[in-house]
Short mmCIF file of C-alpha atoms in Angstrom, two decimals:
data_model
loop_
_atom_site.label_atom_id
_atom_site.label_comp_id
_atom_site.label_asym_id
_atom_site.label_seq_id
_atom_site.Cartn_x
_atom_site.Cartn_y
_atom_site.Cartn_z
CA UNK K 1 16.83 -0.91 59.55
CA UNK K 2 15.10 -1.29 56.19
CA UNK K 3 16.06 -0.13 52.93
CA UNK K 4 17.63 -0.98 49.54
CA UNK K 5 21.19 -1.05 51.59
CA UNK K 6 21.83 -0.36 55.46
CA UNK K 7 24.11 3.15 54.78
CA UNK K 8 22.33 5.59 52.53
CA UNK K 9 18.91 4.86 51.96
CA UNK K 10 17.23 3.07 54.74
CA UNK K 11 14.50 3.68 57.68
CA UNK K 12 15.12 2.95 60.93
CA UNK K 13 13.54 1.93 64.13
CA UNK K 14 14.84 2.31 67.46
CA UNK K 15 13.32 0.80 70.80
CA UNK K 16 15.43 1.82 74.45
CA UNK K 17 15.80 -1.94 75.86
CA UNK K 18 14.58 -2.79 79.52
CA UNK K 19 17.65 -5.23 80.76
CA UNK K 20 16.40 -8.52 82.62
CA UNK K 21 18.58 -9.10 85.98
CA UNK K 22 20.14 -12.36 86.26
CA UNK K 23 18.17 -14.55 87.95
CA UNK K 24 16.17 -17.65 87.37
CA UNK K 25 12.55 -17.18 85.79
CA UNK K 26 9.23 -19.62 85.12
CA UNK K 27 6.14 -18.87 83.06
CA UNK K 28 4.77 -16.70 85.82
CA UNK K 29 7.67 -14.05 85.46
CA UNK K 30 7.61 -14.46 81.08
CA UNK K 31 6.81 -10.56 81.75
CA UNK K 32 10.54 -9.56 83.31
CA UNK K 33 12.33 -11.83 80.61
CA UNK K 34 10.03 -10.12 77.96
CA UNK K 35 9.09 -6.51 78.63
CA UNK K 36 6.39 -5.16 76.74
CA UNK K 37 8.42 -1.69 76.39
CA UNK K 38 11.08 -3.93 74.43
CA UNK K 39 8.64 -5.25 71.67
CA UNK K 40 9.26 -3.97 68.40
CA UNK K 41 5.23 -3.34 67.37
CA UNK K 42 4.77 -0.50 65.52
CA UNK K 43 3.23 0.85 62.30
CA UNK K 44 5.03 0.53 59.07
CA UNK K 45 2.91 3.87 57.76
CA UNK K 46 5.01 5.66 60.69
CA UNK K 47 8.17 4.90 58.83
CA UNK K 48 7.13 6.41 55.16
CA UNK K 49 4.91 9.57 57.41
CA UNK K 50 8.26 10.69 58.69
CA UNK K 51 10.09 10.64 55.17
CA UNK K 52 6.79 12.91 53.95
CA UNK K 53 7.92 14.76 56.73
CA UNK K 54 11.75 14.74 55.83
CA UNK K 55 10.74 15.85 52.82
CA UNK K 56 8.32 19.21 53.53
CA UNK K 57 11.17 20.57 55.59
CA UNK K 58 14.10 19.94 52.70
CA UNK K 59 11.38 21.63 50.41
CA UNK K 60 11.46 24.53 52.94
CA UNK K 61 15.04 24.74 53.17
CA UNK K 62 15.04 24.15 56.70
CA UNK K 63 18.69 24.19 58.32
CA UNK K 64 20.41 20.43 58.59
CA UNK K 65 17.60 18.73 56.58
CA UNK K 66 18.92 16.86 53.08
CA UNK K 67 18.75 13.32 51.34
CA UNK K 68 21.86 12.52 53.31
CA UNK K 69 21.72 13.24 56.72
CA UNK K 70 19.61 11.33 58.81
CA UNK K 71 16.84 12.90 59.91
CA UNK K 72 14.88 11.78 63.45
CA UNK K 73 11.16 12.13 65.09
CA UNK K 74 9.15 9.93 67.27
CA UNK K 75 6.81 7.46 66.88
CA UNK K 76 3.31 9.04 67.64
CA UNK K 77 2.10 5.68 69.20
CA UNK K 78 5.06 5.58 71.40
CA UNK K 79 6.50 8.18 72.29
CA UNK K 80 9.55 6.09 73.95
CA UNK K 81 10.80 5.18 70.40
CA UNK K 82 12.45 6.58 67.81
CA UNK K 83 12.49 7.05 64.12
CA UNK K 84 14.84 7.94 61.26
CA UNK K 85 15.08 8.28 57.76
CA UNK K 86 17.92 9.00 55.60
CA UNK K 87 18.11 8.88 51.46
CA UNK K 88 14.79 8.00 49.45
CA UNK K 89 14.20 3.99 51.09
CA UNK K 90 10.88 2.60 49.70
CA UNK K 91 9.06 -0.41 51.44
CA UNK K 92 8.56 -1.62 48.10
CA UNK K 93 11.80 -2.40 47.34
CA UNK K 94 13.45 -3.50 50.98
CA UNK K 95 16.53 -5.44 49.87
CA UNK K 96 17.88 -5.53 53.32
CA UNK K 97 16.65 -6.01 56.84
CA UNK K 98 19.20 -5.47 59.79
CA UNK K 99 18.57 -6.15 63.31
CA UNK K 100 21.25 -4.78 65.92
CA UNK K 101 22.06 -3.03 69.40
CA UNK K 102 23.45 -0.26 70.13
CA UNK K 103 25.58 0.75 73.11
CA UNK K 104 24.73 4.22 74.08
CA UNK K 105 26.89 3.95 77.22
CA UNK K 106 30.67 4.60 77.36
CA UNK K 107 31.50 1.02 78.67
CA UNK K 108 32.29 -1.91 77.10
CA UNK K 109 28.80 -4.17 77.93
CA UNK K 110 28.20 -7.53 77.56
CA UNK K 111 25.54 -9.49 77.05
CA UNK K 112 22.58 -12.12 75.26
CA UNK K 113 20.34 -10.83 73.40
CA UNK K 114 17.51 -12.79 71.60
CA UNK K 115 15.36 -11.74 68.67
CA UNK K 116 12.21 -13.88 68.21
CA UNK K 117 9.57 -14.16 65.92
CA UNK K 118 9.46 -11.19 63.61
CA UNK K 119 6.18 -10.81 61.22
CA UNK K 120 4.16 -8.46 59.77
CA UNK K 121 0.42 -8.32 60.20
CA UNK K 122 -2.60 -6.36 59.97
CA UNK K 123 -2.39 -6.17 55.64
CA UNK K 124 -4.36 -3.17 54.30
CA UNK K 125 -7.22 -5.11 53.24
CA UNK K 126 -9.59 -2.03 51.58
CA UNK K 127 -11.36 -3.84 48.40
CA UNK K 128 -12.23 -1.58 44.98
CA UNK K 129 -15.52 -1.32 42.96
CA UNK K 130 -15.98 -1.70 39.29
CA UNK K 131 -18.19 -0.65 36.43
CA UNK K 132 -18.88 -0.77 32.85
CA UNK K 133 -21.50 0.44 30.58
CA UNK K 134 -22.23 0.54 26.73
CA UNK K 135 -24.89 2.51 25.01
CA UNK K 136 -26.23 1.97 21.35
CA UNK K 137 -28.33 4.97 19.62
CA UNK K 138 -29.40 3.65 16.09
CA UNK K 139 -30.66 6.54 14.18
CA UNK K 140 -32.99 4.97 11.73
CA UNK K 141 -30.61 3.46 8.51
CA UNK K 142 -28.47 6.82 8.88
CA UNK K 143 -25.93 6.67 11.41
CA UNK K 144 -25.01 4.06 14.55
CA UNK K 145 -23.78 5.37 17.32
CA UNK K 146 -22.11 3.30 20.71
CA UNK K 147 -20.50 4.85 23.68
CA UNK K 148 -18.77 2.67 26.25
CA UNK K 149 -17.67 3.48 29.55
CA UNK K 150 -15.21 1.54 31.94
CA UNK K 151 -13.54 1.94 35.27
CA UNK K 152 -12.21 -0.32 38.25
CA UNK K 153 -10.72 0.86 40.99
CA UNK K 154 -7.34 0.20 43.31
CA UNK K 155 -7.80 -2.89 45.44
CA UNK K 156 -10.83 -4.29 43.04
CA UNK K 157 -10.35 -7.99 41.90
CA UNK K 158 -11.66 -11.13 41.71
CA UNK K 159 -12.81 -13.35 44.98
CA UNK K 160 -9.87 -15.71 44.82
CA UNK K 161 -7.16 -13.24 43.79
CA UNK K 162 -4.93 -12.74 46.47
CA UNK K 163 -3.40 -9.13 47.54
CA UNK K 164 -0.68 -8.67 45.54
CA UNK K 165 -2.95 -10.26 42.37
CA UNK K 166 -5.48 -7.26 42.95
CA UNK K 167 -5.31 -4.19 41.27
CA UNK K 168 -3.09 -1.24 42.32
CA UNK K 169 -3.97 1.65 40.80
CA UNK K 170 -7.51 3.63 39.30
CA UNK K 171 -8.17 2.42 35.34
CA UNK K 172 -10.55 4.28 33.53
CA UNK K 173 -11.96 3.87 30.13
CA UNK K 174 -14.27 5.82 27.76
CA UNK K 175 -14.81 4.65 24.08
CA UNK K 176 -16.97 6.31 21.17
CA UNK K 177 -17.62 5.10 17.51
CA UNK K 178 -20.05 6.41 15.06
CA UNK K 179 -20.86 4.62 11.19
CA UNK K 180 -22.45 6.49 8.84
CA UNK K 181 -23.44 6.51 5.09
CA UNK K 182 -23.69 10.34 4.11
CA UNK K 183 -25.28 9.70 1.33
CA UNK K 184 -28.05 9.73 3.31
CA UNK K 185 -27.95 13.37 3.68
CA UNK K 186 -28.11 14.03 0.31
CA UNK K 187 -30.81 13.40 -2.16
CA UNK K 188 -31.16 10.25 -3.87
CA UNK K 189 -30.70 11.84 -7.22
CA UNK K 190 -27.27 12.53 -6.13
CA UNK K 191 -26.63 8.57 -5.74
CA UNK K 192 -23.64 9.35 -3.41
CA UNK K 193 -22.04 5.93 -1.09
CA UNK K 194 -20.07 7.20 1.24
CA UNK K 195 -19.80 4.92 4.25
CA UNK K 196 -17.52 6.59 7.19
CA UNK K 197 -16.32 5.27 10.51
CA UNK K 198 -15.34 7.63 13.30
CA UNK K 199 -13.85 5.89 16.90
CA UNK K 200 -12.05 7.55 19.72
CA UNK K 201 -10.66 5.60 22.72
CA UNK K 202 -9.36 6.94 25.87
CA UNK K 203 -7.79 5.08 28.67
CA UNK K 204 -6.19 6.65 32.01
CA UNK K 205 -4.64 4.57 34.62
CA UNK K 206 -3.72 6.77 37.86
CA UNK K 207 -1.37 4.04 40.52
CA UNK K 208 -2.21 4.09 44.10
CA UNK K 209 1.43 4.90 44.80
CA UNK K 210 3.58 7.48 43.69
CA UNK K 211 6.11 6.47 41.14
CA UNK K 212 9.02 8.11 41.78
CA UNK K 213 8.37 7.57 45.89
CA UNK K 214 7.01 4.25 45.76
CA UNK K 215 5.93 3.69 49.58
CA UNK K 216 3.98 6.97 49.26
CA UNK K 217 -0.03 7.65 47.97
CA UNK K 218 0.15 9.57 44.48
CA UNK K 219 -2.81 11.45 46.40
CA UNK K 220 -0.37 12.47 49.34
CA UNK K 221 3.09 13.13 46.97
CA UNK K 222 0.22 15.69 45.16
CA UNK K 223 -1.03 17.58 48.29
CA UNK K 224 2.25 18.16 49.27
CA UNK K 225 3.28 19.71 46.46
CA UNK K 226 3.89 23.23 46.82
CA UNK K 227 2.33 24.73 43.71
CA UNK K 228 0.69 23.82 40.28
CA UNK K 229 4.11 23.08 38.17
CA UNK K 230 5.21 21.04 40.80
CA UNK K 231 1.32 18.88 40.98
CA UNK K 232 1.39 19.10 37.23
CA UNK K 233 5.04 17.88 36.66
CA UNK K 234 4.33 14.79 39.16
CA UNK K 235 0.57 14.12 37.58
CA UNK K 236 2.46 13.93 33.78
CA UNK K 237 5.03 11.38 35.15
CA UNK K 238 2.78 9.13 37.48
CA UNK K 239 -0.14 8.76 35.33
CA UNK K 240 -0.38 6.98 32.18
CA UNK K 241 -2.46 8.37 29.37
CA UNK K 242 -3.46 6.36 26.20
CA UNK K 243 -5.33 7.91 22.85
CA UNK K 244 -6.19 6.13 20.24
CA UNK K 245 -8.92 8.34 17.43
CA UNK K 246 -9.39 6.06 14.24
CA UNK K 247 -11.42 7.52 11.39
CA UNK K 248 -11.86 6.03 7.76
CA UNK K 249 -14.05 6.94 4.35
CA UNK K 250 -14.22 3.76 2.15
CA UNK K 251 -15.52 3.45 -1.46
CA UNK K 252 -16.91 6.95 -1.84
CA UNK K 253 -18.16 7.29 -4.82
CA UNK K 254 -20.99 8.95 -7.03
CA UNK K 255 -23.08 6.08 -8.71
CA UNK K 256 -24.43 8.02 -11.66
CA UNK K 257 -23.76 6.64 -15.02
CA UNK K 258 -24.60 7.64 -18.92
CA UNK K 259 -26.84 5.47 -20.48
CA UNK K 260 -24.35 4.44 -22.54
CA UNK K 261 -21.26 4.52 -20.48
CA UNK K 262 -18.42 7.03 -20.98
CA UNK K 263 -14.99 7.87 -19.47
CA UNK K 264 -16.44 10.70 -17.45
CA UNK K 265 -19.22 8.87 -15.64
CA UNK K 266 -18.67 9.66 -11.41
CA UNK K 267 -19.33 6.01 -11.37
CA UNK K 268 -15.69 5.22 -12.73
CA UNK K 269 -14.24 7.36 -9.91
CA UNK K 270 -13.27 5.68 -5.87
CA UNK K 271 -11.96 7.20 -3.48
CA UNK K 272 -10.74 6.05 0.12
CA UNK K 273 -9.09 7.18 2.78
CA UNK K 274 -8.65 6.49 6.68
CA UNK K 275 -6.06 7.62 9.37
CA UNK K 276 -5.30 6.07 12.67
CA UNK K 277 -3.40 8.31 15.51
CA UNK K 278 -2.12 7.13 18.84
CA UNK K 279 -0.57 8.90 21.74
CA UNK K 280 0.86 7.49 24.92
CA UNK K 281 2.79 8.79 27.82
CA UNK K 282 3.55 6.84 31.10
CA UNK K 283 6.09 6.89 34.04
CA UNK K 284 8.75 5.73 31.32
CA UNK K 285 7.83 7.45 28.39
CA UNK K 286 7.05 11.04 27.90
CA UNK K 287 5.22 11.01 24.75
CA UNK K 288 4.81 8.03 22.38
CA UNK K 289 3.19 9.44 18.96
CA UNK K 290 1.92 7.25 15.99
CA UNK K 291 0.54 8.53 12.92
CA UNK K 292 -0.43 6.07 10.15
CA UNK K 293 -2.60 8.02 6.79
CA UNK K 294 -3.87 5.74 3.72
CA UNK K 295 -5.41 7.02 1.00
CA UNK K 296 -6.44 6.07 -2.36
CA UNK K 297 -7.46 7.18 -5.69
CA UNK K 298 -9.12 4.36 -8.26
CA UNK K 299 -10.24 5.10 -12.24
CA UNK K 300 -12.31 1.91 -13.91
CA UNK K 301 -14.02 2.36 -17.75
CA UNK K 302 -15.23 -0.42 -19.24
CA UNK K 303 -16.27 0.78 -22.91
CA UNK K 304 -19.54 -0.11 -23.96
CA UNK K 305 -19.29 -0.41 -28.02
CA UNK K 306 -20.44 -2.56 -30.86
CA UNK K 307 -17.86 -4.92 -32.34
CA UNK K 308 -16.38 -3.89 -36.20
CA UNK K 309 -17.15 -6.69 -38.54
CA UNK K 310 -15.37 -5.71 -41.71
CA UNK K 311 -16.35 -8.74 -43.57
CA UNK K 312 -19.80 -8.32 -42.72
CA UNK K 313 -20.61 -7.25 -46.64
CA UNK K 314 -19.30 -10.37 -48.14
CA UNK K 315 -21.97 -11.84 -50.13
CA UNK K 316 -20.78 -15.62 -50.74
CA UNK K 317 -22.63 -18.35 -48.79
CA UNK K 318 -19.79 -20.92 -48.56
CA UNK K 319 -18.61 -21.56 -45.20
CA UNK K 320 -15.49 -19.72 -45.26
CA UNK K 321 -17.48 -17.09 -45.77
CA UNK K 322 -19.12 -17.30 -43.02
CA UNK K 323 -16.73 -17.58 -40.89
CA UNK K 324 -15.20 -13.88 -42.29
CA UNK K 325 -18.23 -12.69 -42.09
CA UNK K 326 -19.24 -13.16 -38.63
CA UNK K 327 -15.33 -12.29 -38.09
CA UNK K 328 -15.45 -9.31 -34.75
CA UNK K 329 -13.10 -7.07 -34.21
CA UNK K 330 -12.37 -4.69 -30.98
CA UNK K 331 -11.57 -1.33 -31.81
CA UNK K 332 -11.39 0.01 -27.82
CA UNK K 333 -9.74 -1.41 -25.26
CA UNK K 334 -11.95 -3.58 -23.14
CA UNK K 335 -11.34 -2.00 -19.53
CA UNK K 336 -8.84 0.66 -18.47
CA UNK K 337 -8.10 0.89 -14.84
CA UNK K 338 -5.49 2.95 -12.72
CA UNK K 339 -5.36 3.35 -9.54
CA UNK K 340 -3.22 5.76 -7.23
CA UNK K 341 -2.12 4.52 -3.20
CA UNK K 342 -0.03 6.51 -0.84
CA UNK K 343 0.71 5.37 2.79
CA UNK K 344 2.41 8.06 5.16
CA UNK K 345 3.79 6.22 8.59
CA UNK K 346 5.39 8.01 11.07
CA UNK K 347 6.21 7.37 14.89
CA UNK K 348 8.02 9.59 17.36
CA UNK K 349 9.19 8.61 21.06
CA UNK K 350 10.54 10.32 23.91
CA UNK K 351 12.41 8.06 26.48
CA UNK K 352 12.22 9.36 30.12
CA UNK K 353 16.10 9.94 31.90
CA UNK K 354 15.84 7.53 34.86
CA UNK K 355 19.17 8.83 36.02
CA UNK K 356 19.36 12.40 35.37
CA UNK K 357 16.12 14.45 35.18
CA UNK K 358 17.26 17.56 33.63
CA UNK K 359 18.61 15.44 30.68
CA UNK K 360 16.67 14.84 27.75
CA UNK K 361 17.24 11.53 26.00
CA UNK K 362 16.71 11.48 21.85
CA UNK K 363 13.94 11.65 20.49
CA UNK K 364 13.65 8.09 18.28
CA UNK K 365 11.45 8.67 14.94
CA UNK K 366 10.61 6.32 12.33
CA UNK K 367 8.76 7.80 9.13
CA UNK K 368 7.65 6.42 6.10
CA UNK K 369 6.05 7.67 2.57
CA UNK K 370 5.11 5.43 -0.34
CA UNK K 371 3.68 6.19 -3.45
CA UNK K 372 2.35 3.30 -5.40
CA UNK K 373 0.64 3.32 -9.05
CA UNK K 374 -1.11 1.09 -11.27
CA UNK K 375 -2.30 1.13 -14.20
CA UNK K 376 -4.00 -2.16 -15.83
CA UNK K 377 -5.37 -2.09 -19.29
CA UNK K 378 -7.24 -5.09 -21.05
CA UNK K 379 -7.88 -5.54 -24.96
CA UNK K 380 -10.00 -8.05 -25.84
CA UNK K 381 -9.19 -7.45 -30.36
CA UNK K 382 -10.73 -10.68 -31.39
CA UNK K 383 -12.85 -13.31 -29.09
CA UNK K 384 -9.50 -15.38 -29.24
CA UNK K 385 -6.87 -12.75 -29.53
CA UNK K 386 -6.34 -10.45 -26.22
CA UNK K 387 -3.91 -8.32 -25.50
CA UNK K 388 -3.07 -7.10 -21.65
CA UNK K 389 -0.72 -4.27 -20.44
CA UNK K 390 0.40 -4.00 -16.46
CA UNK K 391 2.23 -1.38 -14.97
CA UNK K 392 3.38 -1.24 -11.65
CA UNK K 393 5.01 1.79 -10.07
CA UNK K 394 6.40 2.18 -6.48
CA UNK K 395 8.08 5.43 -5.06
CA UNK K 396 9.38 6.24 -1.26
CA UNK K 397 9.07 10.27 -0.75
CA UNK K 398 12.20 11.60 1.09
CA UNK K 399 11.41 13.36 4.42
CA UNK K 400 13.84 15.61 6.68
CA UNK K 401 15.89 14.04 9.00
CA UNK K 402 14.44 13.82 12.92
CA UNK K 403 11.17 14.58 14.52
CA UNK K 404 8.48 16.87 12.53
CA UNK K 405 6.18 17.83 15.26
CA UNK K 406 4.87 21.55 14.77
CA UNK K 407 3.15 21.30 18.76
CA UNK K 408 6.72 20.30 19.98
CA UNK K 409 8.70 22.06 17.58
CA UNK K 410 7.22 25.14 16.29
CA UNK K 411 9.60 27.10 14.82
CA UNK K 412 10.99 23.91 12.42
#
């Protein structure tokens, strides 16, 4: 027997034993003391083919097929032998091995039995492939664009990586980015510098094995399925999916100034703003959502004005005089700038039941919304005398309680 215990969830193998008569043997009679009928040489596949098996009857309600009762065929490569199955055993997680006899006779019998040399050989040795690619399209001083590409395949790794180092499952990976100024697309005149940044990464990793039967192909566990839901429902828990789309607008701004500057030039005016969104799901997770927006709103004026001298009509030439007379004074502030910052985080996960199926753990959200201002004003009155005011202003904007996911939740 194999299993994760020896009563409810274990495979079994059973070989009829060919008894040896007493007697006295040499090397030339090995045979008699060792019958070929009584090795145990078999195919560990034949073990997890008759749970598959097990399990296409219980789907079709067959009579006296469940979890718990153990359920019996024959090997195909020996027809002599039998095998069993009861609850959900897994060859990746044998805790317990258990060799015994059993007495099919209604005697008391007696007598020695030897086990020898047990092994397993014959390792599924099938190797995997891998390939990558990237692709840059420069499209004169307007826009670069790059595409990647990236996939290896189960059993691929590296020459001195044993079996268990190699991989076990199918990753694939596509990645796109895009810069661009569009300010190219408009004409000069306009003066407009908007650099943007566009990226999108998409990563899919599909195991070998079936995670919720892990001694069974994923392929297998989803021809067997009976109908779409079913393939679908196994294909969301087994594979793992990973988004990631990041996309940001930075220093846009209209370059066009007065000759003489004024507080309504577009060149006083910034704006930014970028958002990064990430979605996961894997055997353990349902969804994993992450939502991070920045923007940003920035005013700078520098005044451009001539001094007041209001000694400048003073006629004396003594040196006091001078002095009042070359005397400036600021009568506009030297710069004004504000600027305007809010950050909206949020994050929403779904925890798979590992016990219970039909039970849906919380959801788990953390949110936040901050509202920063500044404002920064600079007064040069006299070339020794200057006056600064700072303000600093920081709000966090209230949000309902719980998840805020119009796909999930539509009617909230």
């Amino acid at each position: 027997r194999l299993g994760s215990d020896v009563k409810n969830n274990f495979y079994e193998y059973e070989v009829p034993l060919e008894l040896t008569p007493p007697d006295v043997y040499n090397d030339a009679r090995r045979d008699e003391v060792w019958p070929r009928n009584n090795y145990l040489n078999f195919d560990l596949q034949t073990l997890v083919d008759l749970k598959k098996e097990r399990n296409r009857a219980k789907r079709a309600e067959e009579e006296g097929v469940g979890y718990g009762i153990l359920y019996t065929g024959r090997d195909p490569a020996n027809e002599r032998n039998r095998v069993a199955v009861i609850g959900n055993p897994s060859l990746s997680d044998v805790r317990v091995m258990l060799v015994g006899v059993r007495n099919n006779s209604a005697t008391t019998k007696d007598g020695t039995i030897w086990v020898n040399e047990l092994k397993v050989t014959d390792f599924n040795e099938a190797g995997g492939w891998a390939a990558k690619a990237n692709a840059t399209l420069n499209v004169s001083d307007v826009a670069t664009l790059n595409l990647g590409t990236h996939y290896e395949s189960a059993g691929f790794g590296s020459v001195d990586q044993s079996l268990n180092e190699r991989r076990l499952d199918d990753y694939s990976q596509i990645n796109f980015a895009v810069q661009a100024d569009l300010g190219r697309f408009l004409p000069e005149k306009a003066k407009l510098k908007a650099p943007i940044y566009y990226s999108m990464t998409k990563e899919r990793t599909s195991p070998k094995y079936n995670p919720l039967d892990k001694d069974v192909l994923l392929k297998d566990a989803l021809d067997d399925c009976s109908d779409k839901a079913e393939r679908d429902s196994i294909s969301a828990y087994a594979i793992e999916r990973t988004s990631v789309q990041n996309f940001s607008i930075s220093g846009l701004k209209f370059d066009v100034r007065s000759a003489k500057p004024m507080p309504w030039d577009p060149a006083n005016f910034t704006f930014n703003f970028s958002f990064t969104k990430q979605s996961k799901n894997d055997p353990t997770t349902e969804y994993e959502n992450t939502n991070d927006y920045r923007g940003s709103f920035a005013y700078n004026y520098s005044p451009y004005f001539k001094p007041f001298k209001p000694f400048k009509g003073l006629k004396s030439k003594s040196k006091n005089a001078r002095f009042l007379k070359e005397w400036e004074l600021s009568w506009l502030p030297t710069n004004i700038s504000f600027l305007t910052n809010m950050t909206r985080y949020y994050y929403e996960q779904q925890t798979r039941s590992e016990t219970d199926v039909m039970f849906q753990l919380p959801v788990s959200v953390s949110k936040n919304w901050l509202w920063d201002r500044q404002l920064a004003i600079t007064w040069n009155i006299t070339k020794t005398l200057s006056l600064s005011f700072n303000s600093n202003t920081s709000a966090r904007i209230e949000e309902t309680v719980g998840a805020v996911n119009k796909k999930l939740f539509p009617d909230r």
